[in-house]
mmCIF file of C-alpha atoms in Angstrom:
data_model
loop_
_atom_site.group_PDB
_atom_site.id
_atom_site.type_symbol
_atom_site.label_atom_id
_atom_site.label_comp_id
_atom_site.label_asym_id
_atom_site.label_seq_id
_atom_site.Cartn_x
_atom_site.Cartn_y
_atom_site.Cartn_z
ATOM 1 C CA MET A 788 0.000 0.000 0.000
ATOM 2 C CA LYS A 789 1.279 3.485 -0.833
ATOM 3 C CA ASN A 790 3.389 5.050 1.963
ATOM 4 C CA VAL A 791 2.639 2.197 4.387
ATOM 5 C CA ARG A 792 4.876 -0.723 5.262
ATOM 6 C CA GLN A 793 5.344 -3.221 8.035
ATOM 7 C CA LEU A 794 8.697 -3.382 9.830
ATOM 8 C CA VAL A 795 10.178 -6.167 11.930
ATOM 9 C CA PHE A 796 12.649 -5.210 14.655
ATOM 10 C CA LYS A 797 15.263 -7.313 16.386
ATOM 11 C CA ASP A 798 13.887 -9.160 19.409
ATOM 12 C CA ILE A 799 16.640 -9.825 21.947
ATOM 13 C CA THR A 800 15.192 -12.568 24.099
ATOM 14 C CA ASP A 801 16.549 -14.333 27.136
ATOM 15 C CA LEU A 802 15.181 -15.801 30.353
ATOM 16 C CA LYS A 803 14.835 -12.280 31.694
ATOM 17 C CA GLY A 804 12.399 -11.134 28.987
ATOM 18 C CA HIS A 805 12.513 -9.326 25.653
ATOM 19 C CA LEU A 806 14.426 -6.208 24.618
ATOM 20 C CA THR A 807 13.633 -4.569 21.283
ATOM 21 C CA PRO A 808 16.009 -1.855 20.049
ATOM 22 C CA VAL A 809 14.950 0.722 17.447
ATOM 23 C CA GLU A 810 17.734 2.958 16.179
ATOM 24 C CA ALA A 811 16.893 6.265 14.471
ATOM 25 C CA ARG A 812 17.891 6.372 10.758
ATOM 26 C CA LYS A 813 18.657 2.629 10.874
ATOM 27 C CA ASP A 814 15.616 0.679 12.024
ATOM 28 C CA VAL A 815 13.286 3.576 11.191
ATOM 29 C CA PRO A 816 14.031 5.802 8.171
ATOM 30 C CA PHE A 817 14.141 9.155 10.010
ATOM 31 C CA ASP A 818 15.468 11.107 13.000
ATOM 32 C CA ILE A 819 13.178 10.606 15.994
ATOM 33 C CA LYS A 820 12.200 14.138 16.961
ATOM 34 C CA ARG A 821 9.152 13.137 18.992
ATOM 35 C CA VAL A 822 7.811 10.061 20.755
ATOM 36 C CA TYR A 823 4.280 9.777 22.059
ATOM 37 C CA TYR A 824 2.248 6.966 23.492
ATOM 38 C CA ILE A 825 -1.437 6.234 23.803
ATOM 39 C CA THR A 826 -2.587 4.331 26.885
ATOM 40 C CA ARG A 827 -5.728 3.519 28.873
ATOM 41 C CA VAL A 828 -8.086 3.714 25.887
ATOM 42 C CA ALA A 829 -11.618 2.792 26.919
ATOM 43 C CA LYS A 830 -13.157 -0.318 25.376
ATOM 44 C CA GLY A 831 -14.805 0.381 22.022
ATOM 45 C CA GLU A 832 -13.121 3.765 21.481
ATOM 46 C CA ARG A 833 -11.631 4.652 18.135
ATOM 47 C CA ARG A 834 -8.880 7.285 17.726
ATOM 48 C CA GLY A 835 -6.949 8.921 14.909
ATOM 49 C CA PHE A 836 -9.230 10.142 12.106
ATOM 50 C CA HIS A 837 -6.570 12.256 10.457
ATOM 51 C CA SER A 838 -3.718 12.294 7.992
ATOM 52 C CA HIS A 839 -0.430 14.183 8.021
ATOM 53 C CA ARG A 840 0.873 16.189 5.077
ATOM 54 C CA ASN A 841 4.591 15.527 5.752
ATOM 55 C CA LEU A 842 5.066 13.611 8.997
ATOM 56 C CA GLN A 843 6.444 10.073 8.968
ATOM 57 C CA GLN A 844 5.628 7.807 11.899
ATOM 58 C CA VAL A 845 6.256 4.290 13.136
ATOM 59 C CA LEU A 846 3.586 2.730 15.367
ATOM 60 C CA ILE A 847 4.502 -0.008 17.829
ATOM 61 C CA CYS A 848 2.182 -1.789 20.239
ATOM 62 C CA VAL A 849 4.462 -2.604 23.211
ATOM 63 C CA SER A 850 1.753 -4.131 25.421
ATOM 64 C CA GLY A 851 -1.585 -5.700 24.452
ATOM 65 C CA THR A 852 -2.906 -5.413 20.900
ATOM 66 C CA VAL A 853 -4.497 -2.747 18.702
ATOM 67 C CA LYS A 854 -5.798 -2.569 15.133
ATOM 68 C CA ILE A 855 -4.835 0.178 12.702
ATOM 69 C CA LEU A 856 -6.904 1.132 9.659
ATOM 70 C CA VAL A 857 -4.789 2.833 6.986
ATOM 71 C CA LYS A 858 -6.541 4.311 4.002
ATOM 72 C CA THR A 859 -5.739 6.279 0.852
ATOM 73 C CA PRO A 860 -7.993 7.201 -2.099
ATOM 74 C CA TYR A 861 -6.729 3.966 -3.723
ATOM 75 C CA GLY A 862 -7.473 1.396 -1.037
ATOM 76 C CA GLU A 863 -7.494 0.512 2.618
ATOM 77 C CA GLU A 864 -6.094 -2.117 4.944
ATOM 78 C CA VAL A 865 -6.392 -3.146 8.604
ATOM 79 C CA ILE A 866 -3.174 -4.164 10.341
ATOM 80 C CA LYS A 867 -3.202 -5.786 13.774
ATOM 81 C CA LEU A 868 -0.250 -4.864 15.969
ATOM 82 C CA ASP A 869 0.130 -7.771 18.393
ATOM 83 C CA ASN A 870 3.877 -8.052 18.970
ATOM 84 C CA PRO A 871 6.356 -5.437 20.272
ATOM 85 C CA ALA A 872 8.835 -6.432 17.544
ATOM 86 C CA LYS A 873 6.407 -5.306 14.811
ATOM 87 C CA GLY A 874 6.364 -1.716 13.578
ATOM 88 C CA LEU A 875 3.968 -0.025 11.186
ATOM 89 C CA TYR A 876 5.531 2.733 9.088
ATOM 90 C CA ILE A 877 3.033 5.360 7.931
ATOM 91 C CA GLY A 878 4.363 8.059 5.593
ATOM 92 C CA PRO A 879 2.714 11.273 4.422
ATOM 93 C CA MET A 880 -0.900 11.512 3.234
ATOM 94 C CA VAL A 881 -2.319 8.318 4.722
ATOM 95 C CA TRP A 882 -5.580 8.448 6.672
ATOM 96 C CA ARG A 883 -5.407 6.405 9.888
ATOM 97 C CA GLU A 884 -7.763 5.168 12.594
ATOM 98 C CA MET A 885 -6.829 3.087 15.659
ATOM 99 C CA PHE A 886 -9.325 0.745 17.339
ATOM 100 C CA ASP A 887 -9.803 -2.449 19.364
ATOM 101 C CA PHE A 888 -7.249 -1.420 21.989
ATOM 102 C CA THR A 889 -7.093 -4.236 24.542
ATOM 103 C CA GLU A 890 -7.096 -3.451 28.249
ATOM 104 C CA GLY A 891 -3.642 -2.381 29.452
ATOM 105 C CA SER A 892 -2.423 -1.865 25.884
ATOM 106 C CA ALA A 893 0.154 0.796 25.054
ATOM 107 C CA LEU A 894 0.726 2.139 21.535
ATOM 108 C CA VAL A 895 4.071 3.923 21.122
ATOM 109 C CA VAL A 896 4.573 6.208 18.122
ATOM 110 C CA LEU A 897 7.954 7.440 16.865
ATOM 111 C CA ALA A 898 7.646 10.608 14.778
ATOM 112 C CA SER A 899 9.988 12.325 12.315
ATOM 113 C CA GLU A 900 9.084 15.893 13.311
ATOM 114 C CA HIS A 901 8.087 17.957 16.325
ATOM 115 C CA TYR A 902 4.375 18.585 16.841
ATOM 116 C CA ASP A 903 2.869 20.886 14.209
ATOM 117 C CA GLU A 904 -0.889 21.387 14.050
ATOM 118 C CA GLU A 905 -0.571 22.736 10.468
ATOM 119 C CA ASP A 906 0.567 19.306 9.314
ATOM 120 C CA TYR A 907 -2.746 17.626 10.236
ATOM 121 C CA ILE A 908 -5.707 17.052 7.913
ATOM 122 C CA ARG A 909 -8.724 16.158 10.043
ATOM 123 C CA ASP A 910 -11.473 16.411 7.412
ATOM 124 C CA TYR A 911 -11.777 13.313 5.221
ATOM 125 C CA THR A 912 -13.137 15.148 2.148
ATOM 126 C CA LEU A 913 -10.245 17.621 2.233
ATOM 127 C CA TYR A 914 -7.840 14.720 2.839
ATOM 128 C CA GLU A 915 -9.063 12.839 -0.224
ATOM 129 C CA LYS A 916 -8.687 15.892 -2.461
ATOM 130 C CA GLU A 917 -5.146 16.662 -1.270
ATOM 131 C CA ALA A 918 -4.166 12.979 -1.346
ATOM 132 C CA ARG A 919 -5.144 12.562 -5.021
ATOM 133 C CA ILE A 920 -2.934 15.530 -5.931
ATOM 134 C CA TYR A 921 -0.076 14.268 -3.714
ATOM 135 C CA PHE A 922 -0.066 10.701 -5.099
ATOM 136 C CA THR A 923 -0.408 11.924 -8.704
ATOM 137 C CA GLU A 924 2.681 14.106 -8.188
ATOM 138 C CA ASN A 925 4.571 11.222 -6.483
ATOM 139 C CA GLU A 926 3.813 8.449 -8.959
ATOM 140 C CA GLU A 927 6.869 6.399 -8.075
ATOM 141 C CA ASN A 928 5.095 5.403 -4.843
ATOM 142 C CA MET B 620 20.836 12.387 43.429
ATOM 143 C CA LYS B 621 23.767 13.019 41.096
ATOM 144 C CA ASN B 622 22.818 12.658 37.383
ATOM 145 C CA VAL B 623 19.326 11.347 38.164
ATOM 146 C CA ARG B 624 16.057 13.270 38.090
ATOM 147 C CA GLN B 625 12.369 12.593 37.758
ATOM 148 C CA LEU B 626 10.452 14.194 34.877
ATOM 149 C CA VAL B 627 6.734 14.769 34.488
ATOM 150 C CA PHE B 628 5.315 14.853 30.963
ATOM 151 C CA LYS B 629 2.098 16.375 29.688
ATOM 152 C CA ASP B 630 -0.842 13.957 29.939
ATOM 153 C CA ILE B 631 -3.456 14.771 27.303
ATOM 154 C CA THR B 632 -6.553 13.044 28.607
ATOM 155 C CA ASP B 633 -10.034 12.743 27.171
ATOM 156 C CA LEU B 634 -12.782 10.153 27.091
ATOM 157 C CA LYS B 635 -10.788 8.233 24.484
ATOM 158 C CA GLY B 636 -7.763 7.656 26.736
ATOM 159 C CA HIS B 637 -4.414 9.283 27.443
ATOM 160 C CA LEU B 638 -1.787 10.617 25.037
ATOM 161 C CA THR B 639 1.642 11.574 26.368
ATOM 162 C CA PRO B 640 3.969 13.480 24.032
ATOM 163 C CA VAL B 641 7.747 13.569 24.560
ATOM 164 C CA GLU B 642 9.640 15.927 22.285
ATOM 165 C CA ALA B 643 13.389 15.477 21.780
ATOM 166 C CA ARG B 644 15.473 18.401 23.149
ATOM 167 C CA LYS B 645 12.372 19.825 24.821
ATOM 168 C CA ASP B 646 10.818 17.268 27.159
ATOM 169 C CA VAL B 647 14.053 15.259 27.306
ATOM 170 C CA PRO B 648 17.412 17.074 27.205
ATOM 171 C CA PHE B 649 18.870 15.271 24.161
ATOM 172 C CA ASP B 650 18.324 14.087 20.598
ATOM 173 C CA ILE B 651 16.634 10.674 20.610
ATOM 174 C CA LYS B 652 18.991 8.479 18.605
ATOM 175 C CA ARG B 653 17.646 5.197 19.899
ATOM 176 C CA VAL B 654 14.504 3.854 21.539
ATOM 177 C CA TYR B 655 14.261 0.431 23.115
ATOM 178 C CA TYR B 656 11.663 -1.306 25.185
ATOM 179 C CA ILE B 657 11.699 -4.156 27.646
ATOM 180 C CA THR B 658 8.635 -6.395 27.764
ATOM 181 C CA ARG B 659 7.495 -9.791 29.042
ATOM 182 C CA VAL B 660 9.923 -9.916 31.959
ATOM 183 C CA ALA B 661 9.333 -13.018 34.065
ATOM 184 C CA LYS B 662 8.195 -12.548 37.646
ATOM 185 C CA GLY B 663 11.099 -12.032 40.044
ATOM 186 C CA GLU B 664 13.658 -11.242 37.341
ATOM 187 C CA ARG B 665 16.047 -8.332 37.764
ATOM 188 C CA ARG B 666 17.717 -6.586 34.800
ATOM 189 C CA GLY B 667 20.261 -3.853 34.207
ATOM 190 C CA PHE B 668 23.373 -4.272 36.374
ATOM 191 C CA HIS B 669 25.414 -1.748 34.459
ATOM 192 C CA SER B 670 26.310 1.885 34.068
ATOM 193 C CA HIS B 671 27.047 3.957 30.979
ATOM 194 C CA ARG B 672 30.078 6.199 30.633
ATOM 195 C CA ASN B 673 28.391 8.841 28.443
ATOM 196 C CA LEU B 674 24.862 7.782 27.513
ATOM 197 C CA GLN B 675 21.853 9.709 28.784
ATOM 198 C CA GLN B 676 18.522 7.914 28.996
ATOM 199 C CA VAL B 677 14.937 8.524 30.017
ATOM 200 C CA LEU B 678 12.963 5.512 31.305
ATOM 201 C CA ILE B 679 9.170 5.446 31.021
ATOM 202 C CA CYS B 680 6.858 2.652 32.138
ATOM 203 C CA VAL B 681 3.958 2.883 29.644
ATOM 204 C CA SER B 682 2.045 -0.133 30.951
ATOM 205 C CA GLY B 683 2.122 -1.774 34.394
ATOM 206 C CA THR B 684 4.750 -0.780 36.950
ATOM 207 C CA VAL B 685 8.465 -1.362 37.519
ATOM 208 C CA LYS B 686 11.005 -0.312 40.151
ATOM 209 C CA ILE B 687 14.380 1.195 39.286
ATOM 210 C CA LEU B 688 17.382 1.138 41.618
ATOM 211 C CA VAL B 689 19.832 3.935 40.821
ATOM 212 C CA LYS B 690 23.134 3.955 42.636
ATOM 213 C CA THR B 691 26.373 5.943 42.713
ATOM 214 C CA PRO B 692 29.332 5.704 45.123
ATOM 215 C CA TYR B 693 27.543 8.416 47.165
ATOM 216 C CA GLY B 694 24.104 6.894 47.645
ATOM 217 C CA GLU B 695 21.234 4.941 46.173
ATOM 218 C CA GLU B 696 17.516 5.307 45.613
ATOM 219 C CA VAL B 697 14.598 3.181 44.404
ATOM 220 C CA ILE B 698 12.075 4.902 42.137
ATOM 221 C CA LYS B 699 8.784 3.249 41.239
ATOM 222 C CA LEU B 700 7.552 4.024 37.741
ATOM 223 C CA ASP B 701 3.783 3.608 37.891
ATOM 224 C CA ASN B 702 2.416 6.225 35.500
ATOM 225 C CA PRO B 703 3.124 6.749 31.776
ATOM 226 C CA ALA B 704 3.466 10.514 32.368
ATOM 227 C CA LYS B 705 6.492 9.954 34.646
ATOM 228 C CA GLY B 706 10.002 9.780 33.229
ATOM 229 C CA LEU B 707 13.242 8.925 34.975
ATOM 230 C CA TYR B 708 16.305 10.699 33.575
ATOM 231 C CA ILE B 709 19.568 8.815 34.148
ATOM 232 C CA GLY B 710 22.756 10.554 33.052
ATOM 233 C CA PRO B 711 26.293 9.184 32.782
ATOM 234 C CA MET B 712 27.960 7.041 35.439
ATOM 235 C CA VAL B 713 24.917 5.837 37.354
ATOM 236 C CA TRP B 714 24.533 2.136 38.165
ATOM 237 C CA ARG B 715 20.980 0.886 37.508
ATOM 238 C CA GLU B 716 18.917 -2.235 38.177
ATOM 239 C CA MET B 717 15.277 -2.790 37.159
ATOM 240 C CA PHE B 718 12.989 -5.146 39.093
ATOM 241 C CA ASP B 719 9.432 -5.934 40.172
ATOM 242 C CA PHE B 720 8.103 -5.748 36.599
ATOM 243 C CA THR B 721 4.362 -6.436 36.777
ATOM 244 C CA GLU B 722 2.758 -8.801 34.287
ATOM 245 C CA GLY B 723 2.119 -7.102 30.951
ATOM 246 C CA SER B 724 4.396 -4.187 31.855
ATOM 247 C CA ALA B 725 6.416 -2.351 29.209
ATOM 248 C CA LEU B 726 9.429 -0.176 30.005
ATOM 249 C CA VAL B 727 10.332 2.232 27.180
ATOM 250 C CA VAL B 728 13.786 3.832 27.169
ATOM 251 C CA LEU B 729 14.770 6.892 25.121
ATOM 252 C CA ALA B 730 18.531 7.116 24.583
ATOM 253 C CA SER B 731 20.841 9.951 23.522
ATOM 254 C CA GLU B 732 23.192 7.788 21.419
ATOM 255 C CA HIS B 733 23.193 4.767 19.153
ATOM 256 C CA TYR B 734 24.171 1.439 20.723
ATOM 257 C CA ASP B 735 27.836 1.265 21.706
ATOM 258 C CA GLU B 736 29.121 -1.681 23.736
ATOM 259 C CA GLU B 737 32.231 0.341 24.707
ATOM 260 C CA ASP B 738 30.034 2.731 26.668
ATOM 261 C CA TYR B 739 28.891 0.044 29.128
ATOM 262 C CA ILE B 740 30.469 -0.770 32.497
ATOM 263 C CA ARG B 741 29.128 -4.128 33.675
ATOM 264 C CA ASP B 742 31.494 -4.765 36.593
ATOM 265 C CA TYR B 743 30.475 -2.988 39.798
ATOM 266 C CA THR B 744 34.003 -2.681 41.200
ATOM 267 C CA LEU B 745 35.253 -1.088 37.987
ATOM 268 C CA TYR B 746 32.143 1.119 37.916
ATOM 269 C CA GLU B 747 32.776 2.416 41.428
ATOM 270 C CA LYS B 748 36.392 3.268 40.629
ATOM 271 C CA GLU B 749 35.525 5.126 37.414
ATOM 272 C CA ALA B 750 32.522 6.833 39.026
ATOM 273 C CA ARG B 751 34.599 8.314 41.877
ATOM 274 C CA ILE B 752 36.962 9.833 39.315
ATOM 275 C CA TYR B 753 34.061 11.066 37.142
ATOM 276 C CA PHE B 754 32.146 12.724 39.977
ATOM 277 C CA THR B 755 35.306 14.279 41.432
ATOM 278 C CA GLU B 756 36.027 15.828 38.030
ATOM 279 C CA ASN B 757 32.387 16.993 37.650
ATOM 280 C CA GLU B 758 31.868 18.498 41.091
ATOM 281 C CA GLU B 759 29.103 20.854 39.960
ATOM 282 C CA ASN B 760 26.787 17.826 39.859
#
């Protein structure tokens, strides 16, 4: 799918548990300027409902499981994050929604830029219009 | 305590859950070159048992709880991480051990440098010797 791909990180396992390292510009394709995490989501709640114009992100579910809907004007897909060694890369101009957070789950997001409200598109009709222009201009994707 | 301090992050809360943002060079005092997370630690296990010569880290427990022992030649302290909005900054030359991981807990660590085995001190006697020199030379701490 355009601007979306699944990543698999190293999982360093021993009797004492699991350690998963994620190096900026190596395991994810950008400098990590911001990290945020979503926790304690009530059962049945759905979050997201936006796209970014430029931001690149990698989503990792470090505890529990969560489902991610990614959508462009050309198709959509649901990816279940159920293992801390899995990452979901989401590039520019992809609509996303997060749902089915299990109790105690924690979704960690690594982001390529500092917070910038101007980079968000929160209206789906506007998103679709801008996305068609963006993907037409970036046909190699 | 020398080179250790507790941080409190913003906790953006609504009916849909909690979102905690951590911006590099703003909410933590360094560029985030590496992120790693420790998960699925068996009951009773203790991890860590090392110091870093230069690395700075911030530890965040995003799910469950964990206790952190931080120790220098001049004293020690146990800090319980029990809230995703709490961070524990650990600078250079501090011995650390992590224990009492609850089931399903996830400890996320933000690090100021890429992985470098040369930066680790894993022998406590050697650590104590180097730490006395380090803290004598950095008396402003």
